[in-house]
Short mmCIF file of C-alpha atoms in Angstrom, two decimals:
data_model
loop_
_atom_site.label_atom_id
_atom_site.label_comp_id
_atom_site.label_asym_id
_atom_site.label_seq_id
_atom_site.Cartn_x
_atom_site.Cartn_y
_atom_site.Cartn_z
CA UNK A 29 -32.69 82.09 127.93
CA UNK A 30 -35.06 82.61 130.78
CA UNK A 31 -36.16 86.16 131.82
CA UNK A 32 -34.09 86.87 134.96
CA UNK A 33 -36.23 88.03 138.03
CA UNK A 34 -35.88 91.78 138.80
CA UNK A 35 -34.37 93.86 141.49
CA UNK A 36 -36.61 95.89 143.68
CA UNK A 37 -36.78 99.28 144.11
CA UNK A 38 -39.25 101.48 145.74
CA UNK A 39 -38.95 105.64 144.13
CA UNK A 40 -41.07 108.32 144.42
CA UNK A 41 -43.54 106.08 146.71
CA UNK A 42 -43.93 103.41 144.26
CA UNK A 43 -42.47 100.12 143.36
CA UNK A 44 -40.96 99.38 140.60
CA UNK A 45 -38.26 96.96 138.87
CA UNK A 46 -34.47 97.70 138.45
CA UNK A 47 -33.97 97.15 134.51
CA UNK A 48 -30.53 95.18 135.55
CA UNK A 49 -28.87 94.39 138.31
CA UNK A 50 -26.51 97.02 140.38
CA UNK A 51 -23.74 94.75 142.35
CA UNK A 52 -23.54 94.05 145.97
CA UNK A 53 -20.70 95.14 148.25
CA UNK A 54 -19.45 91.62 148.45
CA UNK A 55 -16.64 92.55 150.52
CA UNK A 56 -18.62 94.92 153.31
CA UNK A 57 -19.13 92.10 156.23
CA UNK A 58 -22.57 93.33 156.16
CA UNK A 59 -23.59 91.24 153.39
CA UNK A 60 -23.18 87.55 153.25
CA UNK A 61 -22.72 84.56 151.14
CA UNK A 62 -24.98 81.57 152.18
CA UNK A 63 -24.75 79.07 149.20
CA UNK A 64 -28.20 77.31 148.76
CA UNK A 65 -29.72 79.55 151.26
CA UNK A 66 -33.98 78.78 150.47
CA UNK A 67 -36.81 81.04 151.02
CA UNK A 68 -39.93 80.76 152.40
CA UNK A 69 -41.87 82.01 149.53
CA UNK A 70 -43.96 79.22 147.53
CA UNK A 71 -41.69 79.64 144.66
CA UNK A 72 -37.94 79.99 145.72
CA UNK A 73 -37.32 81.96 142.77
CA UNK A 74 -33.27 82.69 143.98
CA UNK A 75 -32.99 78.49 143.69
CA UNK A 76 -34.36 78.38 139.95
CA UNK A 77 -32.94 79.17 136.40
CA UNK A 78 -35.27 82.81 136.75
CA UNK A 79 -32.07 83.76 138.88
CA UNK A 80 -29.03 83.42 138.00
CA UNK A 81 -27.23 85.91 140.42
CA UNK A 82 -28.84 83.59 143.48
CA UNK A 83 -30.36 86.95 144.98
CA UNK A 84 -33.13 89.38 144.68
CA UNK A 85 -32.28 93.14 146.29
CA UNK A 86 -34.78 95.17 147.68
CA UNK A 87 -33.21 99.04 146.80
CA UNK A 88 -34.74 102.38 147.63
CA UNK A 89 -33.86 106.04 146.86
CA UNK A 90 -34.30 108.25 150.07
CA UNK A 91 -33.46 111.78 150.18
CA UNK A 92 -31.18 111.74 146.62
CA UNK A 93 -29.69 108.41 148.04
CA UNK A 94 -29.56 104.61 146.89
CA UNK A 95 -29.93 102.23 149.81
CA UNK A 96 -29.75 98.71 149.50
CA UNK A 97 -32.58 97.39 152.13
CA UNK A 98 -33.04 93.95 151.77
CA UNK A 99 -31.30 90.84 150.15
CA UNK A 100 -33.62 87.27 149.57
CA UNK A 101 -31.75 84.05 147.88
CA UNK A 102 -27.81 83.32 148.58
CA UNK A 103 -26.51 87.08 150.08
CA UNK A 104 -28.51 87.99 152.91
CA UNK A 105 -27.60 91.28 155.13
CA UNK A 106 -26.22 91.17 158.80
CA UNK A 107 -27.89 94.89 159.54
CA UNK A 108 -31.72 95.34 159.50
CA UNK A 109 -30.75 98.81 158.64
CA UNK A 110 -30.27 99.69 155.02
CA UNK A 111 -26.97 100.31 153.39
CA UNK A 112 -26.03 103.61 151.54
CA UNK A 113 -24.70 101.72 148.08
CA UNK A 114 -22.24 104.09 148.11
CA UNK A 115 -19.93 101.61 146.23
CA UNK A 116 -21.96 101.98 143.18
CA UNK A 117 -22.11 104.69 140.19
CA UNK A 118 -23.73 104.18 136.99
CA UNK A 119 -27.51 104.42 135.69
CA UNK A 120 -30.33 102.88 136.89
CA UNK A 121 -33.50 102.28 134.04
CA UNK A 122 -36.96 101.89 136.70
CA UNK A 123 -39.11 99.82 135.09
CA UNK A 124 -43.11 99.04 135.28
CA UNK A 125 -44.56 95.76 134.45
CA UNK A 126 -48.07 97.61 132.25
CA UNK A 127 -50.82 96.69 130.28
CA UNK A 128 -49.02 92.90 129.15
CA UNK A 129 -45.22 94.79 128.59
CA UNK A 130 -42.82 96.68 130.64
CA UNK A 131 -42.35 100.47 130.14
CA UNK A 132 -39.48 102.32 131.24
CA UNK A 133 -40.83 104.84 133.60
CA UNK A 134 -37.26 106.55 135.27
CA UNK A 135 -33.66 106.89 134.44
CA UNK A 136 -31.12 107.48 137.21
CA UNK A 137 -27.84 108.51 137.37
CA UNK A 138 -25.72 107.45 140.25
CA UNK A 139 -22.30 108.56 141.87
CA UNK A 140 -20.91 106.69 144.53
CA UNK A 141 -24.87 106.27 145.84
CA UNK A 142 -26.00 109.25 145.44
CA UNK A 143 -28.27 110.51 142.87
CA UNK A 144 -27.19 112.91 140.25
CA UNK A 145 -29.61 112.99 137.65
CA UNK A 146 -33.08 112.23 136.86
CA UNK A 147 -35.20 111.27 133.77
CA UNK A 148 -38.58 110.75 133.74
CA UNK A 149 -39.28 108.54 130.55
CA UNK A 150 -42.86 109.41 130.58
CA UNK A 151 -45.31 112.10 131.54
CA UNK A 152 -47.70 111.61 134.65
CA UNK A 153 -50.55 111.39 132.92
CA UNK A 154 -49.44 107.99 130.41
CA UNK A 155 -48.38 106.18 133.60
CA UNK A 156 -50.86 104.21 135.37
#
């Protein structure tokens, strides 16, 4: 099976990878179905077999809060102004692509979009 490209998500003024893939409000008319829709990027990554889902999110904690900013492949977004995922609970494992492997930097839990919990999975001084 191919590795799956990641979700986005910028915490604690860094970006870093979404180990998974939180779900989309699929039934808020601010986020749209567009079946083939292509990118502009050299490699249309939401178009190949790295993608299954036919989207990459863009996500970002603010002030204790998951927002869903920006949507690239088949679901785009109608608002240029991010979306409190308040639809989703559960845990969210950050991840950092380092040194050839990815290490698991964060753990987040989540109710309803907001954040209840966090783990860092490694001290300051190991990360790079």
């Amino acid at each position: 099976m191919t590795i799956q490209a990641a979700e986005i998500i910028y915490y604690q003024g860094e970006k870093l990878d979404i180990d998974g893939y939180p779900p989309l409000p699929k039934k808020d008319p601010r986020v749209i179905y567009i079946e083939g829709h292509s990118t502009d990027d050299l490699i249309d990554i939401p178009n190949t077999t790295m993608c299954w889902r036919r989207y990459i999110g863009t996500w970002v904690i603010e002030g204790r809060q998951l927002y869903l900013c920006h949507l690239e492949g088949w679901y785009q977004m109608t608002t240029p102004e991010p979306i409190l995922a308040d639809w989703f609970s559960g845990t969210l494992s950050l991840e950092q692509y380092q040194d050839g492997r990815t290490v698991a930097l964060f753990e987040l839990k989540i109710d309803q979009g907001r954040v209840t919990s966090e783990k860092s999975l490694q001290h300051p001084q190991e990360r790079r």
